[in-house]
CSV table of C-alpha atoms in Angstrom, one decimal:
chain,number,residue,atom,x,y,z
A,533,MET,CA,18.3,17.9,3.2
A,534,SER,CA,19.8,21.4,3.1
A,535,GLN,CA,18.0,24.5,4.5
A,536,GLU,CA,17.9,26.0,0.9
A,537,THR,CA,16.2,22.8,-0.4
A,538,ALA,CA,13.7,22.8,2.5
A,539,THR,CA,12.8,26.4,1.9
A,540,GLN,CA,12.3,25.7,-1.8
A,541,THR,CA,10.0,22.8,-0.9
A,542,GLU,CA,8.0,25.0,1.4
A,543,ARG,CA,7.6,27.6,-1.4
A,544,GLU,CA,6.5,24.9,-3.9
A,545,THR,CA,3.9,23.6,-1.4
A,546,VAL,CA,2.4,27.1,-1.0
A,547,ARG,CA,2.4,27.6,-4.8
A,548,ARG,CA,0.7,24.3,-5.4
A,549,GLY,CA,-2.2,24.9,-2.9
A,550,GLY,CA,-0.8,24.1,0.5
A,551,ALA,CA,-2.6,22.6,3.5
A,552,ALA,CA,-6.2,22.5,2.3
A,553,TRP,CA,-5.5,20.5,-0.8
A,554,ALA,CA,-3.1,18.2,1.0
A,555,LEU,CA,-5.6,17.5,3.6
A,556,VAL,CA,-8.3,16.6,1.1
A,557,ILE,CA,-6.0,14.5,-1.1
A,558,THR,CA,-4.4,12.5,1.7
A,559,GLY,CA,-7.7,12.2,3.6
A,560,VAL,CA,-9.4,10.6,0.6
A,561,ALA,CA,-6.5,8.3,-0.1
A,562,GLY,CA,-6.2,7.3,3.5
A,563,PHE,CA,-9.9,6.6,3.6
A,564,MET,CA,-9.7,4.3,0.6
A,565,ALA,CA,-6.8,2.3,2.0
A,566,SER,CA,-8.2,2.0,5.5
A,567,LEU,CA,-11.7,1.1,4.4
A,568,ASP,CA,-10.6,-2.0,2.6
A,569,ASN,CA,-9.3,-3.6,5.8
A,570,LEU,CA,-12.8,-4.7,6.9
A,571,VAL,CA,-15.2,-3.7,4.0
A,572,VAL,CA,-15.2,-7.3,2.6
A,573,THR,CA,-16.3,-9.0,5.9
A,574,THR,CA,-20.1,-8.5,5.5
A,575,ALA,CA,-20.0,-9.3,1.8
A,576,LEU,CA,-18.5,-12.8,2.1
A,577,PRO,CA,-21.7,-14.8,1.8
A,578,SER,CA,-22.7,-13.0,-1.4
A,579,ILE,CA,-19.2,-13.4,-2.8
A,580,ARG,CA,-19.3,-17.1,-2.1
A,581,LYS,CA,-22.7,-17.4,-3.8
A,582,ASP,CA,-21.5,-15.7,-7.0
A,583,LEU,CA,-17.9,-17.0,-7.2
A,584,GLY,CA,-17.9,-20.2,-5.2
A,585,GLY,CA,-15.0,-21.3,-3.2
A,586,ALA,CA,-14.4,-22.9,0.2
A,587,LEU,CA,-14.4,-21.2,3.5
A,588,ASP,CA,-10.6,-20.9,3.4
A,589,ASP,CA,-10.8,-19.1,0.0
A,590,LEU,CA,-13.3,-16.6,1.4
A,591,GLU,CA,-11.0,-15.9,4.4
A,592,TRP,CA,-8.1,-15.2,1.9
A,593,THR,CA,-10.1,-12.4,0.3
A,594,VAL,CA,-9.6,-10.6,3.6
A,595,SER,CA,-6.2,-12.0,4.5
A,596,ALA,CA,-4.5,-11.3,1.1
A,597,TYR,CA,-5.1,-7.6,1.5
A,598,THR,CA,-4.0,-7.5,5.2
A,599,LEU,CA,-0.8,-9.5,4.5
A,600,THR,CA,0.6,-7.4,1.6
A,601,PHE,CA,-0.5,-4.2,3.3
A,602,ALA,CA,1.2,-4.9,6.6
A,603,VAL,CA,4.3,-6.5,5.1
A,604,LEU,CA,5.2,-3.7,2.6
A,605,LEU,CA,4.3,-0.6,4.6
A,606,MET,CA,7.9,0.2,5.6
A,607,PHE,CA,9.2,-0.6,2.2
A,608,GLY,CA,6.7,1.7,0.6
A,609,ALA,CA,7.7,4.5,2.9
A,610,ALA,CA,11.4,3.9,2.2
A,611,LEU,CA,10.7,4.0,-1.6
A,612,GLY,CA,9.0,7.3,-1.2
A,613,ASP,CA,11.8,8.8,0.8
A,614,ARG,CA,14.4,7.6,-1.8
A,615,PHE,CA,12.6,8.4,-5.1
A,616,GLY,CA,10.1,11.1,-4.1
A,617,ARG,CA,7.1,10.9,-1.9
A,618,ARG,CA,4.6,12.5,-4.3
A,619,ARG,CA,5.8,10.3,-7.1
A,620,LEU,CA,5.5,7.1,-5.2
A,621,PHE,CA,2.2,8.2,-3.7
A,622,LEU,CA,0.9,8.5,-7.3
A,623,VAL,CA,2.2,5.1,-8.2
A,624,GLY,CA,0.6,3.5,-5.1
A,625,LEU,CA,-2.7,5.2,-5.7
A,626,ALA,CA,-2.8,4.1,-9.4
A,627,VAL,CA,-2.0,0.5,-8.4
A,628,PHE,CA,-4.7,0.5,-5.7
A,629,THR,CA,-7.3,2.0,-8.1
A,630,GLY,CA,-6.5,-0.4,-10.9
A,631,ALA,CA,-6.6,-3.4,-8.5
A,632,SER,CA,-9.9,-2.3,-7.1
A,633,ALA,CA,-11.4,-2.4,-10.6
A,634,ALA,CA,-9.8,-5.8,-11.2
A,635,ALA,CA,-11.4,-7.1,-8.0
A,636,ALA,CA,-14.9,-5.8,-9.0
A,637,LEU,CA,-14.5,-7.5,-12.4
A,638,ALA,CA,-13.0,-10.8,-11.0
A,639,PRO,CA,-14.6,-13.8,-12.7
A,640,GLY,CA,-13.6,-16.3,-10.0
A,641,ILE,CA,-12.4,-16.5,-6.4
A,642,ASP,CA,-8.8,-17.0,-7.3
A,643,SER,CA,-8.6,-13.8,-9.4
A,644,LEU,CA,-10.4,-11.9,-6.6
A,645,ILE,CA,-7.8,-13.0,-4.1
A,646,ALA,CA,-5.0,-12.0,-6.5
A,647,ALA,CA,-6.6,-8.6,-7.0
A,648,ARG,CA,-6.9,-8.1,-3.2
A,649,ALA,CA,-3.2,-8.8,-2.8
A,650,VAL,CA,-2.3,-6.2,-5.4
A,651,GLN,CA,-4.7,-3.8,-3.7
A,652,GLY,CA,-2.6,-4.3,-0.5
A,653,VAL,CA,0.6,-3.5,-2.4
A,654,GLY,CA,-0.8,-0.2,-3.7
A,655,ALA,CA,-2.1,0.7,-0.2
A,656,ALA,CA,1.2,-0.1,1.4
A,657,VAL,CA,3.0,2.4,-0.9
A,658,MET,CA,0.3,5.0,-0.7
A,659,MET,CA,-0.8,5.0,3.0
A,660,PRO,CA,2.5,5.9,4.9
A,661,LEU,CA,3.1,8.7,2.5
A,662,THR,CA,-0.2,10.4,3.1
A,663,LEU,CA,0.9,11.4,6.6
A,664,THR,CA,4.4,12.5,5.4
A,665,LEU,CA,2.9,14.7,2.6
A,666,LEU,CA,0.4,16.2,4.9
A,667,THR,CA,3.1,17.1,7.4
A,668,ALA,CA,5.1,18.8,4.7
A,669,ALA,CA,2.2,20.9,3.6
A,670,VAL,CA,0.7,22.1,6.9
A,671,PRO,CA,2.4,24.7,9.1
A,672,GLU,CA,3.6,23.3,12.4
A,673,ALA,CA,1.2,25.4,14.5
A,674,ARG,CA,-1.8,23.9,12.7
A,675,ARG,CA,-0.8,20.3,12.4
A,676,GLY,CA,-2.8,19.2,15.4
A,677,MET,CA,-6.1,20.1,13.7
A,678,ALA,CA,-4.9,18.7,10.4
A,679,TYR,CA,-3.9,15.4,12.0
A,680,GLY,CA,-7.3,15.4,13.8
A,681,ILE,CA,-9.2,15.6,10.6
A,682,TRP,CA,-6.9,13.0,8.9
A,683,GLY,CA,-7.2,10.7,11.9
A,684,ALA,CA,-11.0,11.1,12.0
A,685,VAL,CA,-11.4,10.1,8.3
A,686,ASN,CA,-9.1,7.1,8.7
A,687,GLY,CA,-10.7,6.0,11.9
A,688,LEU,CA,-14.1,6.3,10.4
A,689,ALA,CA,-13.0,4.2,7.4
A,690,VAL,CA,-11.7,1.4,9.5
A,691,ALA,CA,-14.7,1.3,11.8
A,692,SER,CA,-17.4,1.8,9.1
A,693,GLY,CA,-16.0,-0.9,6.7
A,694,PRO,CA,-18.6,-3.5,7.8
A,695,LEU,CA,-21.5,-0.9,7.5
A,696,ILE,CA,-20.4,0.3,4.0
A,697,GLY,CA,-19.7,-3.3,2.8
A,698,GLY,CA,-23.0,-4.6,4.2
A,699,SER,CA,-25.1,-1.7,2.8
A,700,LEU,CA,-23.7,-1.9,-0.7
A,701,THR,CA,-24.0,-5.7,-0.7
A,702,GLU,CA,-27.5,-5.7,0.7
A,703,HIS,CA,-28.9,-2.9,-1.5
A,704,VAL,CA,-26.7,-2.9,-4.7
A,705,SER,CA,-24.1,-5.6,-5.2
A,706,TRP,CA,-20.9,-6.8,-3.6
A,707,HIS,CA,-19.0,-5.6,-6.7
A,708,TRP,CA,-19.6,-2.0,-5.6
A,709,ILE,CA,-17.5,-2.4,-2.5
A,710,PHE,CA,-14.6,-2.3,-5.0
A,711,TRP,CA,-16.1,-0.1,-7.6
A,712,LEU,CA,-16.4,2.6,-4.9
A,713,ASN,CA,-12.6,3.1,-5.0
A,714,VAL,CA,-12.3,3.7,-8.7
A,715,PRO,CA,-14.0,7.1,-9.2
A,716,LEU,CA,-12.3,8.3,-6.0
A,717,GLY,CA,-8.9,7.2,-7.3
A,718,VAL,CA,-9.4,8.7,-10.7
A,719,ALA,CA,-10.4,12.0,-9.2
A,720,VAL,CA,-7.5,12.2,-6.7
A,721,LEU,CA,-4.7,11.2,-9.1
A,722,PRO,CA,-4.6,14.5,-11.1
A,723,LEU,CA,-5.2,16.5,-8.0
A,724,ALA,CA,-2.3,14.9,-6.3
A,725,ARG,CA,-0.1,15.5,-9.3
A,726,LEU,CA,-1.0,19.2,-9.5
A,727,ARG,CA,-1.5,20.2,-5.9
A,728,LEU,CA,1.1,18.2,-3.8
A,729,ALA,CA,4.7,19.3,-3.5
A,730,GLU,CA,7.5,16.8,-4.0
A,731,SER,CA,9.7,15.9,-1.0
A,732,TYR,CA,12.4,13.4,-0.2
A,733,GLY,CA,13.9,11.7,2.9
A,734,THR,CA,17.6,11.4,3.7
A,735,GLY,CA,18.6,10.3,0.2
A,736,ALA,CA,20.3,7.2,1.6
A,737,PRO,CA,20.3,4.1,-0.6
A,738,LEU,CA,17.6,1.5,-0.2
A,739,ASP,CA,18.3,-0.9,2.6
A,740,ILE,CA,17.9,-4.2,0.7
A,741,PRO,CA,18.9,-6.6,3.6
A,742,GLY,CA,16.6,-4.7,6.0
A,743,THR,CA,13.8,-4.7,3.5
A,744,LEU,CA,14.0,-8.5,3.1
A,745,LEU,CA,14.3,-9.1,6.8
A,746,ALA,CA,11.3,-6.8,7.7
A,747,SER,CA,9.1,-8.0,4.8
A,748,GLY,CA,9.9,-11.7,5.5
A,749,GLY,CA,9.4,-11.3,9.3
A,750,LEU,CA,6.1,-9.4,9.0
A,751,PHE,CA,4.9,-11.9,6.5
A,752,GLY,CA,5.6,-14.8,8.7
A,753,ILE,CA,4.0,-13.2,11.8
A,754,VAL,CA,0.9,-11.8,10.1
A,755,TYR,CA,0.4,-15.1,8.2
A,756,GLY,CA,0.5,-17.1,11.4
A,757,LEU,CA,-1.9,-14.7,13.2
A,758,VAL,CA,-4.3,-14.6,10.3
A,759,ARG,CA,-4.3,-18.4,9.7
A,760,GLY,CA,-4.0,-19.5,13.4
A,761,PRO,CA,-7.8,-19.5,14.2
A,762,ALA,CA,-8.7,-21.3,11.0
A,763,ASP,CA,-5.9,-23.8,10.7
A,764,GLY,CA,-5.1,-24.3,14.4
A,765,TRP,CA,-2.2,-22.7,16.3
A,766,THR,CA,-0.2,-26.0,16.3
A,767,SER,CA,-0.4,-26.5,12.5
A,768,PRO,CA,3.0,-26.8,10.8
A,769,MET,CA,2.5,-23.8,8.6
A,770,VAL,CA,1.2,-21.5,11.4
A,771,LEU,CA,4.1,-22.5,13.7
A,772,THR,CA,6.6,-22.1,10.9
A,773,GLY,CA,5.3,-18.6,10.1
A,774,LEU,CA,5.3,-17.4,13.7
A,775,PHE,CA,8.8,-18.8,14.6
A,776,ALA,CA,10.5,-17.9,11.3
A,777,GLY,CA,8.8,-14.5,11.3
A,778,SER,CA,10.0,-13.8,14.8
A,779,ALA,CA,13.6,-14.9,13.9
A,780,LEU,CA,13.6,-12.6,10.9
A,781,LEU,CA,12.3,-9.7,12.9
A,782,ALA,CA,15.0,-10.3,15.5
A,783,GLY,CA,17.5,-10.1,12.7
A,784,PHE,CA,15.9,-6.9,11.4
A,785,VAL,CA,16.3,-5.3,14.9
A,786,LEU,CA,20.0,-6.4,15.0
A,787,HIS,CA,20.5,-5.1,11.5
A,788,GLY,CA,18.9,-1.7,12.3
A,789,SER,CA,21.2,-1.4,15.3
A,790,VAL,CA,24.5,-1.9,13.4
A,791,ALA,CA,23.9,-1.0,9.7
A,792,LYS,CA,25.1,2.3,8.3
A,793,ASN,CA,21.8,3.3,6.6
A,794,PRO,CA,19.1,1.0,7.9
A,795,MET,CA,15.5,1.1,6.8
A,796,LEU,CA,14.4,1.7,10.4
A,797,PRO,CA,17.2,3.0,12.7
A,798,MET,CA,16.7,1.3,16.0
A,799,ARG,CA,18.1,4.4,17.7
A,800,LEU,CA,14.6,6.0,17.1
A,801,PHE,CA,13.3,3.7,19.8
A,802,ARG,CA,15.6,5.3,22.3
A,803,SER,CA,13.1,8.2,22.2
A,804,ARG,CA,10.4,7.6,24.8
A,805,ALA,CA,8.0,9.5,22.6
A,806,PHE,CA,8.6,7.2,19.5
A,807,SER,CA,8.6,3.9,21.4
A,808,GLY,CA,5.7,4.9,23.7
A,809,ILE,CA,3.3,5.9,20.9
A,810,ASN,CA,4.2,2.9,18.8
A,811,THR,CA,3.5,0.5,21.6
A,812,ALA,CA,0.2,2.3,22.4
A,813,SER,CA,-0.8,2.1,18.7
A,814,LEU,CA,-0.2,-1.6,18.4
A,815,LEU,CA,-2.2,-2.4,21.5
A,816,MET,CA,-5.0,0.1,20.6
A,817,PHE,CA,-5.6,-1.5,17.2
A,818,LEU,CA,-5.4,-5.0,18.9
A,819,GLY,CA,-8.3,-4.1,21.1
A,820,MET,CA,-10.3,-2.1,18.6
A,821,PHE,CA,-10.1,-4.4,15.6
A,822,GLY,CA,-10.9,-7.5,17.5
A,823,SER,CA,-13.9,-5.9,19.2
A,824,ILE,CA,-15.4,-4.5,16.1
A,825,PHE,CA,-14.9,-7.8,14.3
A,826,LEU,CA,-16.9,-9.7,17.1
A,827,LEU,CA,-19.5,-7.0,18.0
A,828,SER,CA,-20.6,-6.6,14.3
A,829,GLN,CA,-21.2,-10.4,14.3
A,830,TYR,CA,-23.0,-10.2,17.7
A,831,MET,CA,-25.4,-7.6,16.4
A,832,GLN,CA,-26.2,-9.6,13.3
A,833,GLY,CA,-26.0,-13.2,14.5
A,834,VAL,CA,-27.4,-12.8,18.0
A,835,LEU,CA,-29.6,-9.7,18.0
A,836,GLY,CA,-30.9,-10.3,14.5
A,837,TYR,CA,-30.0,-7.0,12.8
A,838,SER,CA,-29.3,-6.8,9.1
A,839,PRO,CA,-25.8,-5.7,8.1
A,840,THR,CA,-27.1,-2.2,7.5
A,841,GLU,CA,-29.0,-2.1,10.7
A,842,ALA,CA,-26.0,-3.3,12.7
A,843,GLY,CA,-23.7,-0.7,11.1
A,844,LEU,CA,-26.1,2.1,11.9
A,845,ARG,CA,-26.3,1.0,15.5
A,846,MET,CA,-22.5,1.0,15.7
A,847,LEU,CA,-22.4,4.7,14.6
A,848,PRO,CA,-22.2,6.2,18.1
A,849,TRP,CA,-18.8,4.4,18.2
A,850,THR,CA,-17.6,4.4,14.7
A,851,GLY,CA,-18.9,7.8,13.7
A,852,MET,CA,-17.7,9.7,16.8
A,853,PRO,CA,-14.2,10.4,15.3
A,854,MET,CA,-15.8,12.7,12.7
A,855,ILE,CA,-17.1,14.9,15.6
A,856,VAL,CA,-14.5,14.6,18.3
A,857,ALA,CA,-11.2,14.0,16.5
A,858,PRO,CA,-10.8,17.6,15.1
A,859,ILE,CA,-11.4,18.9,18.6
A,860,ALA,CA,-8.8,16.5,19.9
A,861,GLY,CA,-6.3,17.8,17.4
A,862,ILE,CA,-6.8,21.4,18.7
A,863,LEU,CA,-6.5,20.2,22.3
A,864,SER,CA,-3.2,18.5,21.4
A,865,ASP,CA,-1.9,21.7,20.0
A,866,ARG,CA,-2.7,23.6,23.2
A,867,ILE,CA,-2.0,21.1,26.0
A,868,GLY,CA,0.2,18.5,24.3
A,869,GLY,CA,-0.7,15.1,22.8
A,870,ARG,CA,0.2,12.8,25.7
A,871,PRO,CA,-2.8,13.6,28.0
A,872,VAL,CA,-5.3,13.5,25.1
A,873,VAL,CA,-4.0,10.2,23.8
A,874,ALA,CA,-3.9,8.6,27.3
A,875,ALA,CA,-7.4,9.9,28.1
A,876,GLY,CA,-8.7,8.5,24.8
A,877,LEU,CA,-7.2,5.1,25.4
A,878,PHE,CA,-8.5,4.8,28.9
A,879,LEU,CA,-12.0,5.8,27.7
A,880,GLN,CA,-11.8,3.2,25.0
A,881,ALA,CA,-10.8,0.6,27.5
A,882,ALA,CA,-13.7,1.6,29.8
A,883,GLY,CA,-16.2,1.5,26.9
A,884,LEU,CA,-15.2,-2.1,26.0
A,885,GLY,CA,-15.3,-3.1,29.6
A,886,TYR,CA,-18.8,-1.7,30.0
A,887,LEU,CA,-19.9,-3.6,26.8
A,888,ALA,CA,-18.5,-6.8,28.2
A,889,SER,CA,-20.7,-6.3,31.3
A,890,VAL,CA,-24.0,-5.7,29.4
A,891,VAL,CA,-24.0,-8.0,26.4
A,892,THR,CA,-26.6,-10.8,26.7
A,893,ALA,CA,-28.5,-12.9,24.3
A,894,HIS,CA,-31.3,-10.4,24.4
A,895,ALA,CA,-29.6,-7.1,25.3
A,896,SER,CA,-31.4,-3.9,24.3
A,897,TYR,CA,-29.7,-1.3,22.2
A,898,GLY,CA,-30.2,1.3,25.0
A,899,ALA,CA,-28.2,-0.9,27.3
A,900,GLN,CA,-25.3,-1.0,24.9
A,901,LEU,CA,-25.4,2.7,23.9
A,902,PRO,CA,-23.3,4.2,26.7
A,903,GLY,CA,-20.5,1.7,26.0
A,904,LEU,CA,-20.6,2.6,22.3
A,905,VAL,CA,-20.5,6.3,23.0
A,906,ILE,CA,-17.6,6.1,25.5
A,907,SER,CA,-15.6,3.9,23.1
A,908,GLY,CA,-16.3,6.3,20.2
A,909,VAL,CA,-15.1,9.3,22.2
A,910,GLY,CA,-12.0,7.4,23.3
A,911,MET,CA,-11.1,6.3,19.8
A,912,ALA,CA,-11.6,9.8,18.5
A,913,LEU,CA,-9.3,11.3,21.2
A,914,TYR,CA,-6.6,8.9,20.3
A,915,PHE,CA,-6.3,9.2,16.5
A,916,ALA,CA,-5.3,12.9,16.0
A,917,PRO,CA,-2.7,13.3,18.7
A,918,ALA,CA,-1.2,9.9,18.0
A,919,ALA,CA,-0.3,11.0,14.5
A,920,ASN,CA,1.2,14.2,15.8
A,921,LEU,CA,3.3,12.3,18.4
A,922,VAL,CA,4.7,9.9,15.8
A,923,MET,CA,5.7,12.7,13.4
A,924,SER,CA,7.2,15.0,16.0
A,925,ALA,CA,9.3,12.3,17.6
A,926,VAL,CA,11.7,12.1,14.7
A,927,ARG,CA,13.7,14.4,12.3
A,928,PRO,CA,11.7,15.7,9.3
A,929,GLN,CA,13.7,13.6,6.8
A,930,GLU,CA,12.8,10.4,8.8
A,931,GLN,CA,9.1,11.1,9.0
A,932,GLY,CA,8.3,8.8,6.1
A,933,ILE,CA,9.8,5.7,7.6
A,934,ALA,CA,8.4,6.7,11.0
A,935,SER,CA,4.9,6.8,9.5
A,936,GLY,CA,5.5,3.5,7.7
A,937,ALA,CA,6.7,1.8,10.9
A,938,ASN,CA,3.7,3.1,12.9
A,939,ASN,CA,1.2,2.0,10.2
A,940,ALA,CA,2.8,-1.4,10.0
A,941,LEU,CA,2.5,-1.9,13.8
A,942,ARG,CA,-1.1,-0.8,13.6
A,943,GLU,CA,-1.8,-3.4,10.9
A,944,VAL,CA,0.0,-6.1,12.9
A,945,GLY,CA,-2.0,-5.1,16.0
A,946,GLY,CA,-5.2,-5.4,14.0
A,947,ALA,CA,-4.4,-8.8,12.8
A,948,LEU,CA,-3.3,-9.9,16.3
A,949,GLY,CA,-6.5,-8.5,17.8
A,950,VAL,CA,-8.7,-10.5,15.4
A,951,ALA,CA,-6.6,-13.6,15.9
A,952,VAL,CA,-6.3,-13.5,19.7
A,953,MET,CA,-9.9,-12.4,20.4
A,954,SER,CA,-11.3,-14.9,18.0
A,955,SER,CA,-9.3,-17.7,19.7
A,956,ILE,CA,-10.6,-16.6,23.1
A,957,PHE,CA,-14.1,-16.5,21.7
A,958,SER,CA,-13.8,-20.0,20.2
A,959,ALA,CA,-12.3,-21.4,23.5
A,960,GLN,CA,-15.1,-20.0,25.7
A,961,GLY,CA,-18.1,-20.0,23.4
A,962,GLY,CA,-19.0,-20.3,19.7
A,963,TYR,CA,-21.8,-20.1,17.2
A,964,ALA,CA,-24.0,-23.0,18.5
A,965,SER,CA,-26.6,-20.6,20.1
A,966,ALA,CA,-27.1,-17.0,21.1
A,967,GLN,CA,-26.0,-17.7,24.7
A,968,ASN,CA,-23.0,-19.7,23.4
A,969,PHE,CA,-21.9,-16.7,21.4
A,970,VAL,CA,-22.3,-14.3,24.4
A,971,ASP,CA,-20.2,-16.7,26.6
A,972,GLY,CA,-17.3,-16.3,24.1
A,973,LEU,CA,-17.8,-12.6,23.5
A,974,ARG,CA,-17.6,-11.5,27.1
A,975,PRO,CA,-14.0,-12.7,27.8
A,976,ALA,CA,-12.9,-11.5,24.4
A,977,LEU,CA,-14.1,-8.0,25.1
A,978,VAL,CA,-12.5,-8.1,28.5
A,979,THR,CA,-9.2,-9.0,26.8
A,980,GLY,CA,-9.6,-6.1,24.3
A,981,SER,CA,-10.3,-3.7,27.1
A,982,ALA,CA,-7.2,-4.8,29.0
A,983,ALA,CA,-5.0,-4.4,25.9
A,984,VAL,CA,-6.3,-0.8,25.4
A,985,ALA,CA,-5.8,0.0,29.0
A,986,VAL,CA,-2.1,-1.2,28.8
A,987,ALA,CA,-1.9,1.1,25.7
A,988,GLY,CA,-3.0,4.0,27.9
A,989,VAL,CA,-0.2,3.2,30.4
A,990,ALA,CA,2.3,3.2,27.5
A,991,ALA,CA,1.0,6.6,26.4
A,992,LEU,CA,1.7,8.0,29.9
A,993,LEU,CA,5.3,7.0,29.5
A,994,ILE,CA,5.7,9.5,26.6
A,995,PRO,CA,7.5,12.7,27.8
A,996,GLY,CA,5.5,15.8,28.4
A,997,ARG,CA,5.2,18.6,25.8
A,998,ARG,CA,8.3,20.4,27.1
A,999,ARG,CA,10.4,17.2,27.3
A,1000,VAL,CA,10.0,15.7,23.8
A,1001,THR,CA,13.0,13.6,22.7
A,1002,ARG,CA,14.3,14.3,19.3
A,1003,VAL,CA,17.0,12.4,17.4
A,1004,ALA,CA,20.0,14.6,16.8
A,1005,ALA,CA,21.9,14.7,13.6
A,1006,GLU,CA,24.7,12.6,15.0
A,1007,GLY,CA,22.2,9.9,16.0
A,1008,GLU,CA,22.0,10.5,19.8
A,1009,PRO,CA,18.7,11.3,21.4
A,1010,VAL,CA,18.6,14.6,23.2
A,1011,ALA,CA,15.9,16.3,25.3
A,1012,GLU,CA,14.8,19.6,23.9
A,1013,PRO,CA,12.2,22.1,25.3
A,1014,VAL,CA,9.8,22.3,22.4
A,1015,THR,CA,6.2,23.2,22.6
A,1016,VAL,CA,4.4,21.4,19.8
A,1017,GLY,CA,3.2,18.0,19.0
A,1018,SER,CA,4.1,16.3,22.3
């Protein structure tokens, strides 16, 4: 993009309302997409009562969204870069909102699964573009705080999904976990059209071979991870998905190394900042998703709390980003993102390790509280600087695909976390009794803690704030003494 075009875009952003409107619009849209990752989990018994269906059908109401969301994230970002980020953001938001209404009105389990899959398509187009549009609208010196608020909202949405889903199901109806998105989407659509500036990526043609390789590979991997605990890790479909997906992703890496205009240039991973933060993100979501999935069941199935009560007791963890993440964003502006991200990941690991040591069949809430608070502070410290590190590790015209790649790795990490930790839980314990559940929960939480600790080590490999690696116009990484975002 030329300097003249970039200046024109900046003027248009200011004219349309700038940073405040962009933060509100992208924050609400990101909340909607992130919330639907886990919002259905506590509503499954009620859905089954109303719509029928076997256990596998109920699992697909969660998996259908996860699959399409993870698989199409990078493609959605590439479409935005090619045809206009605001334009594709509006398309994704409209699809997501319409599919939410269809899910609420679903007459049967099959139509609900189909609507959830379409929701994932809309979210995959909309979600990576939220961060790109926010970056374009916020002055560089204030991006840390903006990313902090954006990260807090998205982190709260992921972690509070079971609480919101359980509360609406318990006190209103499961239909409202989907109706909730409709007024939000209807309100945000005209605001986005009027208040967001249009922007584009490199203008390169769409990478069709790369799209097919990445989409097919991610589909196979995520399908295998999602279905593994239910169908068995040695079932033909699961093994086919994992092996074929791995082969296709290997082809995607090779393609990204040699193609002229690849969807995801592999040269980006020569940057320690880009490769380090993406590794940390995948492992962070692995530990966090799997832990939340099992701990919410522990509080309900073992300690006897209702879905609403369990969600409220998780708030010291899940609600902490709303308090701490904006502060973390300011800190990242002042001292750099690497120490803040690393500290957050090590605190999250410590919190999960502590919880593994205190969970029992009759554990008091007071015994669990320190672990929940430590985990919450750690999660909050991670979210804001992580977004800043991703976006500052690449050229501005490549920020869309960088955001898409990071979001895809987070989703794969979440699916991997639920699959791996559920498998460890099943191998060491189960649902036969309260003690049996705890016997499986402890080693699963230890695994989650270890994964997040390794994420902290990966974050320490990111260059310091005066040694951020950027990708030069000719495609070679060069060290540059910058002072923001690192």
